[in-house]
mmCIF file of C-alpha atoms in Angstrom:
data_model
loop_
_atom_site.group_PDB
_atom_site.id
_atom_site.type_symbol
_atom_site.label_atom_id
_atom_site.label_comp_id
_atom_site.label_asym_id
_atom_site.label_seq_id
_atom_site.Cartn_x
_atom_site.Cartn_y
_atom_site.Cartn_z
ATOM 1 C CA UNK S 1 0.000 0.000 0.000
ATOM 2 C CA UNK S 2 1.471 3.323 -1.005
ATOM 3 C CA UNK S 3 1.702 6.493 1.063
ATOM 4 C CA UNK S 4 -1.203 8.231 -0.687
ATOM 5 C CA UNK S 5 -3.620 5.380 0.067
ATOM 6 C CA UNK S 6 -2.386 5.072 3.654
ATOM 7 C CA UNK S 7 -2.727 8.793 4.293
ATOM 8 C CA UNK S 8 -6.186 8.789 2.711
ATOM 9 C CA UNK S 9 -7.257 5.948 5.006
ATOM 10 C CA UNK S 10 -5.923 7.820 8.047
ATOM 11 C CA UNK S 11 -7.839 10.958 7.045
ATOM 12 C CA UNK S 12 -11.040 9.035 6.327
ATOM 13 C CA UNK S 13 -10.748 7.166 9.623
ATOM 14 C CA UNK S 14 -10.346 10.479 11.422
ATOM 15 C CA UNK S 15 -13.473 11.814 9.676
ATOM 16 C CA UNK S 16 -15.406 8.710 10.760
ATOM 17 C CA UNK S 17 -14.139 9.053 14.345
ATOM 18 C CA UNK S 18 -15.106 12.734 14.369
ATOM 19 C CA UNK S 19 -18.607 11.819 13.197
ATOM 20 C CA UNK S 20 -18.991 9.540 16.214
ATOM 21 C CA UNK S 21 -17.804 12.102 18.793
ATOM 22 C CA UNK S 22 -20.227 14.689 20.270
ATOM 23 C CA UNK S 23 -20.623 17.758 18.068
ATOM 24 C CA UNK S 24 -22.274 19.806 20.825
ATOM 25 C CA UNK S 25 -21.337 19.936 24.489
ATOM 26 C CA UNK S 26 -22.262 22.040 27.485
ATOM 27 C CA UNK S 27 -20.092 25.028 28.297
ATOM 28 C CA UNK S 28 -17.869 24.107 31.273
ATOM 29 C CA UNK S 29 -18.219 27.567 32.859
ATOM 30 C CA UNK S 30 -22.036 27.559 32.815
ATOM 31 C CA UNK S 31 -23.573 25.750 35.764
ATOM 32 C CA UNK S 32 -27.226 25.152 34.918
ATOM 33 C CA UNK S 33 -29.536 22.189 34.781
ATOM 34 C CA UNK S 34 -30.010 21.010 31.208
ATOM 35 C CA UNK S 35 -33.699 20.616 30.403
ATOM 36 C CA UNK S 36 -33.272 20.279 26.660
ATOM 37 C CA UNK S 37 -31.179 17.745 24.809
ATOM 38 C CA UNK S 38 -30.020 19.406 21.581
ATOM 39 C CA UNK S 39 -29.099 17.283 18.588
ATOM 40 C CA UNK S 40 -25.429 16.378 18.636
ATOM 41 C CA UNK S 41 -25.064 16.355 22.416
ATOM 42 C CA UNK S 42 -24.841 12.571 22.456
ATOM 43 C CA UNK S 43 -23.113 11.857 19.163
ATOM 44 C CA UNK S 44 -22.347 13.618 15.915
ATOM 45 C CA UNK S 45 -24.502 11.025 14.161
ATOM 46 C CA UNK S 46 -27.513 13.014 15.363
ATOM 47 C CA UNK S 47 -26.605 15.900 13.046
ATOM 48 C CA UNK S 48 -23.968 16.308 10.290
ATOM 49 C CA UNK S 49 -22.056 13.212 11.325
ATOM 50 C CA UNK S 50 -24.871 11.198 9.770
ATOM 51 C CA UNK S 51 -23.583 12.445 6.397
ATOM 52 C CA UNK S 52 -19.830 12.409 6.979
ATOM 53 C CA UNK S 53 -19.720 8.873 8.414
ATOM 54 C CA UNK S 54 -21.340 7.041 5.453
ATOM 55 C CA UNK S 55 -19.381 8.897 2.780
ATOM 56 C CA UNK S 56 -16.105 8.234 4.593
ATOM 57 C CA UNK S 57 -16.943 4.541 5.059
ATOM 58 C CA UNK S 58 -17.865 4.239 1.372
ATOM 59 C CA UNK S 59 -14.531 5.858 0.474
ATOM 60 C CA UNK S 60 -12.614 3.442 2.731
ATOM 61 C CA UNK S 61 -14.381 0.475 1.139
ATOM 62 C CA UNK S 62 -13.643 1.930 -2.293
ATOM 63 C CA UNK S 63 -9.941 2.267 -1.519
ATOM 64 C CA UNK S 64 -9.592 -1.185 0.018
ATOM 65 C CA UNK S 65 -11.653 -2.973 -2.655
ATOM 66 C CA UNK S 66 -10.239 -0.911 -5.558
ATOM 67 C CA UNK S 67 -13.681 0.155 -6.744
ATOM 68 C CA UNK S 68 -13.305 2.201 -9.927
ATOM 69 C CA UNK S 69 -15.346 5.299 -9.041
ATOM 70 C CA UNK S 70 -15.162 5.369 -5.248
ATOM 71 C CA UNK S 71 -11.409 5.191 -4.772
ATOM 72 C CA UNK S 72 -10.677 7.971 -7.248
ATOM 73 C CA UNK S 73 -8.992 11.240 -6.416
ATOM 74 C CA UNK S 74 -12.110 13.232 -7.331
ATOM 75 C CA UNK S 75 -14.338 11.264 -4.954
ATOM 76 C CA UNK S 76 -11.844 11.527 -2.097
ATOM 77 C CA UNK S 77 -11.504 15.278 -2.658
ATOM 78 C CA UNK S 78 -15.305 15.527 -2.654
ATOM 79 C CA UNK S 79 -15.479 13.614 0.642
ATOM 80 C CA UNK S 80 -12.831 15.917 2.119
ATOM 81 C CA UNK S 81 -14.562 19.092 0.960
ATOM 82 C CA UNK S 82 -18.036 17.989 2.100
ATOM 83 C CA UNK S 83 -16.685 16.903 5.482
ATOM 84 C CA UNK S 84 -14.703 20.094 6.031
ATOM 85 C CA UNK S 85 -17.745 22.235 5.191
ATOM 86 C CA UNK S 86 -20.031 20.203 7.458
ATOM 87 C CA UNK S 87 -17.402 20.320 10.218
ATOM 88 C CA UNK S 88 -16.977 24.086 10.024
ATOM 89 C CA UNK S 89 -20.722 24.839 10.094
ATOM 90 C CA UNK S 90 -21.263 23.980 13.798
ATOM 91 C CA UNK S 91 -18.035 25.710 14.793
ATOM 92 C CA UNK S 92 -18.958 29.027 13.189
ATOM 93 C CA UNK S 93 -22.716 29.026 13.752
ATOM 94 C CA UNK S 94 -25.066 28.024 16.526
ATOM 95 C CA UNK S 95 -23.983 26.797 19.080
ATOM 96 C CA UNK S 96 -20.642 28.325 18.158
ATOM 97 C CA UNK S 97 -18.099 28.859 20.904
ATOM 98 C CA UNK S 98 -20.149 30.888 23.399
ATOM 99 C CA UNK S 99 -23.373 30.246 25.259
ATOM 100 C CA UNK S 100 -24.731 27.291 27.204
ATOM 101 C CA UNK S 101 -23.990 24.798 24.435
ATOM 102 C CA UNK S 102 -20.705 24.994 22.531
ATOM 103 C CA UNK S 103 -19.060 22.971 19.793
ATOM 104 C CA UNK S 104 -17.810 19.619 20.973
ATOM 105 C CA UNK S 105 -14.726 17.747 19.781
ATOM 106 C CA UNK S 106 -16.484 16.091 16.826
ATOM 107 C CA UNK S 107 -16.390 18.963 14.322
ATOM 108 C CA UNK S 108 -12.758 19.741 15.098
ATOM 109 C CA UNK S 109 -11.683 16.114 14.602
ATOM 110 C CA UNK S 110 -13.751 15.961 11.403
ATOM 111 C CA UNK S 111 -12.053 19.088 10.037
ATOM 112 C CA UNK S 112 -8.617 17.650 10.864
ATOM 113 C CA UNK S 113 -9.499 14.406 9.059
ATOM 114 C CA UNK S 114 -10.822 16.377 6.100
ATOM 115 C CA UNK S 115 -7.604 18.367 5.822
ATOM 116 C CA UNK S 116 -5.569 15.137 5.952
ATOM 117 C CA UNK S 117 -7.759 13.587 3.243
ATOM 118 C CA UNK S 118 -7.486 16.640 0.987
ATOM 119 C CA UNK S 119 -3.715 16.928 1.463
ATOM 120 C CA UNK S 120 -3.302 13.230 0.671
ATOM 121 C CA UNK S 121 -4.855 13.808 -2.754
ATOM 122 C CA UNK S 122 -2.596 16.696 -3.738
ATOM 123 C CA UNK S 123 0.348 15.942 -6.031
ATOM 124 C CA UNK S 124 3.707 15.425 -4.338
ATOM 125 C CA UNK S 125 6.054 18.385 -4.083
ATOM 126 C CA UNK S 126 8.608 16.564 -6.246
ATOM 127 C CA UNK S 127 6.062 16.390 -9.091
ATOM 128 C CA UNK S 128 5.373 20.103 -8.790
ATOM 129 C CA UNK S 129 9.096 20.838 -8.861
ATOM 130 C CA UNK S 130 9.493 18.654 -11.968
ATOM 131 C CA UNK S 131 6.744 20.535 -13.796
ATOM 132 C CA UNK S 132 8.257 23.865 -12.847
ATOM 133 C CA UNK S 133 11.758 22.979 -14.004
ATOM 134 C CA UNK S 134 10.657 21.240 -17.190
ATOM 135 C CA UNK S 135 8.412 24.152 -18.121
ATOM 136 C CA UNK S 136 11.220 26.690 -17.939
ATOM 137 C CA UNK S 137 13.994 24.535 -19.382
ATOM 138 C CA UNK S 138 15.203 25.267 -22.893
ATOM 139 C CA UNK S 139 15.004 22.285 -25.167
#
């Protein structure tokens, strides 16, 4: 297994783990009795994790089984972009980082996994250097 596939699997596994973690938690400095149970307080699968988990599992199966359309670079970039967008939404919006309920660890772990997945699909630096030098060389 090459480095690109291994790094993709690490990123996708991190996305799946982030989907399982709570996406909403109570603020540690607020001492009140919780009467409402917002979605995401138990697990990220109650909100956006229900989307990021299946697409990351499908991508892992596609990589391991060498499925023609699932293990492609375009699909893995799509999984990374969708997961990073869905991970950033709860961080920037309600519940945000202030108030009684704040963002839990799930969105942050999902964003980290998304960044790893996207970086794993970029061309290596050596390839970029080759294109740069061959473009400017005089033949």
